[in-house]
Coordinates of C-alpha atoms in Angstrom, one line a residue:
Chain A
D1 CA -0.2 0.2 0.1
A2 CA 0.6 3.3 -1.1
K3 CA 2.5 5.4 2.4
T4 CA 2.3 9.1 3.3
T5 CA 3.6 11.4 5.7
Q6 CA 2.5 13.2 8.0
P7 CA 4.1 15.4 10.7
N8 CA 3.2 14.0 14.1
S9 CA 1.7 17.6 15.7
M10 CA 1.0 21.0 14.5
E11 CA -0.4 23.6 16.7
S12 CA -2.4 26.8 16.6
N13 CA -4.1 29.3 17.2
E14 CA -7.9 30.3 16.3
E15 CA -9.1 32.2 13.6
E16 CA -5.8 31.4 12.1
P17 CA -5.8 29.6 8.7
V18 CA -3.5 25.9 9.4
H19 CA -2.3 24.5 6.2
L20 CA -1.7 20.5 6.8
P21 CA 0.8 18.6 4.8
C22 CA 1.1 15.6 4.0
N23 CA 4.2 13.4 1.1
H24 CA 3.4 9.8 -0.6
S25 CA 6.3 10.5 -2.9
T26 CA 4.5 6.5 -3.9
I27 CA 1.5 7.5 -4.9
S28 CA 0.5 5.5 -7.9
G29 CA -1.6 7.0 -10.8
T30 CA -5.1 5.4 -9.3
D31 CA -4.6 6.9 -5.8
Y32 CA -7.1 9.5 -4.5
I33 CA -6.0 11.2 -2.2
H34 CA -8.0 11.5 1.2
W35 CA -8.5 13.3 4.4
Y36 CA -10.3 12.5 7.1
R37 CA -10.0 14.0 10.9
Q38 CA -10.9 11.6 14.4
L39 CA -11.9 13.2 17.3
P40 CA -11.1 12.0 20.8
S41 CA -13.6 8.7 21.4
Q42 CA -15.8 9.3 18.2
G43 CA -15.5 7.9 14.8
P44 CA -13.6 9.8 11.8
E45 CA -15.0 12.1 9.4
Y46 CA -14.1 12.5 6.4
V47 CA -13.1 15.7 5.1
I48 CA -12.5 16.5 1.5
H49 CA -10.6 13.8 -0.9
G50 CA -9.2 14.3 -4.7
L51 CA -7.7 13.1 -7.5
T52 CA -5.3 15.7 -9.5
S53 CA -7.1 19.6 -8.4
N54 CA -7.2 20.9 -6.1
V55 CA -10.8 20.7 -4.5
N56 CA -12.8 22.9 -2.7
N57 CA -15.4 22.1 0.2
R58 CA -17.6 23.9 3.3
M59 CA -15.2 22.3 5.6
A60 CA -11.5 23.0 3.8
S61 CA -9.8 23.1 0.2
L62 CA -7.6 21.0 -0.3
A63 CA -4.5 21.3 -2.2
I64 CA -2.3 18.5 -4.8
A65 CA 1.1 19.1 -5.6
E66 CA 1.5 19.0 -9.9
D67 CA 3.6 15.7 -9.7
R68 CA 0.6 14.6 -6.8
K69 CA 4.1 13.3 -4.8
S70 CA 2.1 15.7 -1.9
S71 CA -0.8 18.1 -1.1
T72 CA -1.9 20.4 1.8
L73 CA -5.5 20.3 3.8
I74 CA -5.9 23.9 4.4
L75 CA -8.2 24.8 6.8
H76 CA -9.2 28.5 5.7
R77 CA -10.0 29.9 9.5
A78 CA -9.0 27.9 12.6
T79 CA -12.1 27.0 15.5
L80 CA -11.9 24.8 19.5
R81 CA -13.5 22.5 17.2
D82 CA -11.0 21.6 14.5
A83 CA -9.3 20.5 17.1
A84 CA -8.5 16.6 15.8
V85 CA -6.1 13.6 14.5
Y86 CA -6.3 14.3 11.3
Y87 CA -5.5 11.5 9.1
C88 CA -3.9 12.3 4.8
I89 CA -5.3 8.8 3.6
L90 CA -4.6 7.3 -0.3
G91 CA -7.5 5.6 -1.1
S92 CA -6.7 3.0 -4.2
T93 CA -9.1 2.0 -6.5
G94 CA -7.0 -0.6 -8.0
G95 CA -5.8 -3.9 -7.3
T96 CA -6.5 -6.3 -3.5
S97 CA -6.6 -3.2 -1.7
Y98 CA -9.7 -1.1 -3.2
G99 CA -11.9 1.2 -1.9
K100 CA -9.3 -0.3 1.1
L101 CA -8.4 3.3 3.6
T102 CA -5.0 2.5 5.5
F103 CA -4.7 5.1 8.2
G104 CA -1.1 5.7 9.6
Q105 CA -0.6 7.8 12.8
G106 CA -2.3 11.1 11.4
T107 CA -1.3 14.8 12.6
I108 CA -2.7 15.9 15.9
L109 CA -4.0 19.2 15.5
T110 CA -3.7 22.0 18.4
V111 CA -6.2 25.1 18.4
H112 CA -5.7 28.4 20.8
P113 CA -8.1 30.2 21.5
Chain B
G1 CA -25.9 13.8 4.6
A2 CA -24.2 10.1 4.9
V3 CA -24.9 9.4 8.3
V4 CA -24.3 6.1 9.9
S5 CA -25.6 5.1 13.3
Q6 CA -23.4 2.7 15.5
H7 CA -24.9 0.7 18.0
P8 CA -24.2 0.1 21.0
S9 CA -22.3 3.0 21.7
W10 CA -20.5 1.2 24.3
V11 CA -21.2 -2.2 26.4
I12 CA -19.5 -4.1 28.7
C13 CA -19.5 -7.8 28.9
K14 CA -18.1 -10.5 31.3
S15 CA -15.2 -12.8 29.6
G16 CA -16.7 -15.4 27.5
T17 CA -19.8 -13.9 25.8
S18 CA -20.5 -12.4 22.5
V19 CA -21.7 -9.0 21.8
K20 CA -23.5 -7.8 18.5
I21 CA -22.7 -4.3 17.2
E22 CA -24.6 -3.3 14.6
C23 CA -24.3 -0.4 11.3
R24 CA -27.0 0.8 9.5
S25 CA -26.0 3.7 7.1
L26 CA -29.6 6.1 7.6
D27 CA -29.7 7.4 4.5
F28 CA -27.7 5.9 2.0
Q29 CA -27.7 2.4 0.6
A30 CA -24.3 1.2 1.4
T31 CA -22.2 -0.8 -1.1
T32 CA -19.7 -1.5 1.3
M33 CA -19.5 -1.8 4.9
F34 CA -16.2 -2.2 6.4
W35 CA -14.9 -2.9 10.1
Y36 CA -12.0 -1.4 11.9
R37 CA -11.0 -1.7 15.8
Q38 CA -9.1 0.9 17.3
F39 CA -7.1 0.5 20.4
P40 CA -5.5 3.1 23.4
K41 CA -3.3 5.5 20.9
Q42 CA -3.6 3.4 17.9
S43 CA -4.6 3.9 14.5
L44 CA -7.3 2.5 13.2
M45 CA -6.5 -0.8 12.2
L46 CA -8.8 -2.3 9.3
M47 CA -11.5 -5.4 10.2
A48 CA -12.9 -6.9 7.8
T49 CA -14.7 -5.2 4.4
S50 CA -18.4 -6.5 3.6
N51 CA -20.5 -5.9 0.8
E52 CA -24.3 -6.7 1.1
G53 CA -25.5 -10.2 0.1
S54 CA -21.6 -11.6 0.1
K55 CA -18.9 -12.8 2.3
A56 CA -17.1 -10.5 3.8
T57 CA -13.6 -10.1 3.2
Y58 CA -10.5 -10.3 5.9
E59 CA -7.7 -8.5 7.1
Q60 CA -4.6 -11.1 7.5
G61 CA -4.1 -11.8 11.3
V62 CA -8.2 -11.0 11.8
E63 CA -10.0 -14.4 13.0
K64 CA -13.1 -14.9 11.0
D65 CA -14.5 -17.1 13.9
K66 CA -14.4 -15.0 15.8
F67 CA -15.4 -11.5 14.3
L68 CA -18.1 -12.3 12.6
I69 CA -20.1 -10.4 10.1
N70 CA -23.4 -10.1 8.3
H71 CA -23.6 -8.0 5.6
A72 CA -28.1 -8.2 4.7
S73 CA -29.2 -5.8 3.7
L74 CA -28.1 -2.2 2.4
T75 CA -28.1 -0.7 5.3
L76 CA -27.4 -2.8 7.8
S77 CA -24.4 -4.8 8.6
T78 CA -22.9 -6.0 12.3
L79 CA -20.4 -8.0 13.5
T80 CA -20.0 -10.8 16.2
V81 CA -17.2 -10.6 18.7
T82 CA -17.8 -14.6 19.8
S83 CA -16.1 -15.8 23.1
A84 CA -15.1 -12.2 23.8
H85 CA -12.2 -12.0 26.5
P86 CA -10.7 -8.7 27.7
E87 CA -7.6 -8.9 24.7
D88 CA -11.0 -8.2 22.7
S89 CA -11.5 -5.1 24.5
S90 CA -11.1 -2.2 22.2
F91 CA -13.0 0.5 20.4
Y92 CA -15.1 -0.4 17.0
I93 CA -15.6 1.3 14.1
C94 CA -17.8 0.9 11.1
S95 CA -17.9 3.0 8.0
A96 CA -19.8 2.3 5.0
R97 CA -19.7 3.3 1.2
F98 CA -21.4 4.6 -1.7
G99 CA -20.6 3.6 -5.4
Q100 CA -16.8 2.6 -6.4
G101 CA -14.2 1.9 -4.8
N102 CA -13.1 6.4 -5.1
Q103 CA -15.8 7.4 -2.5
P104 CA -15.5 8.4 1.2
Q105 CA -16.6 6.1 3.0
H106 CA -18.0 7.4 5.9
F107 CA -18.2 6.5 9.8
G108 CA -19.7 5.1 12.7
D109 CA -18.7 7.7 16.2
G110 CA -18.1 3.7 17.0
T111 CA -18.1 0.6 19.7
R112 CA -16.3 1.4 23.4
L113 CA -16.2 -2.8 24.0
S114 CA -14.8 -4.4 27.9
I115 CA -14.6 -7.2 28.3
L116 CA -14.3 -8.4 32.1

């Protein structure tokens, strides 16, 4: 399975933008880039996903490098409720790993008031 | 939209008993459902994948006779932990997906299982 590398932790101040990086140098052409987040004692929450082009939704933006070897999740104005573990995951659309998500350790985001 | 309900949210039971956990997609039909397990301070580990009407596919190292999965309809999957022991205590989380493999998974809130 293609793997991702994320910083263990990041900190931000409330109402400031947050850029969460993710490296995935072994990404294959059919792998989608997914972002999920998990609050303590809850199941993960889908944030955003994309293949090649940058994506925007009501929660965040996803900026994907031209070579697709890295991506950045952008929270435009962090709130205290955005404090969570953020997972960057490559979703395979081929082979035996079709549709599976392999969770790494993620980035613990702390938001300061 | 895309709500997944998991029940119960927590359960405590004696060693040797069997526990059933339900996972329902409330507002969409789930082509595929997944079951994960998460130990304290660790990440999620995929246990099995199930498609409606088919036998579940288990990940390597997961005992299929211990963790029985039934996916009888497009909105319901169940995980039964049979003859549970203290080492089975964990946070069990289901997810559901509609459509192709590139579509996102939507997760339940998890079930905290404690075996005494």
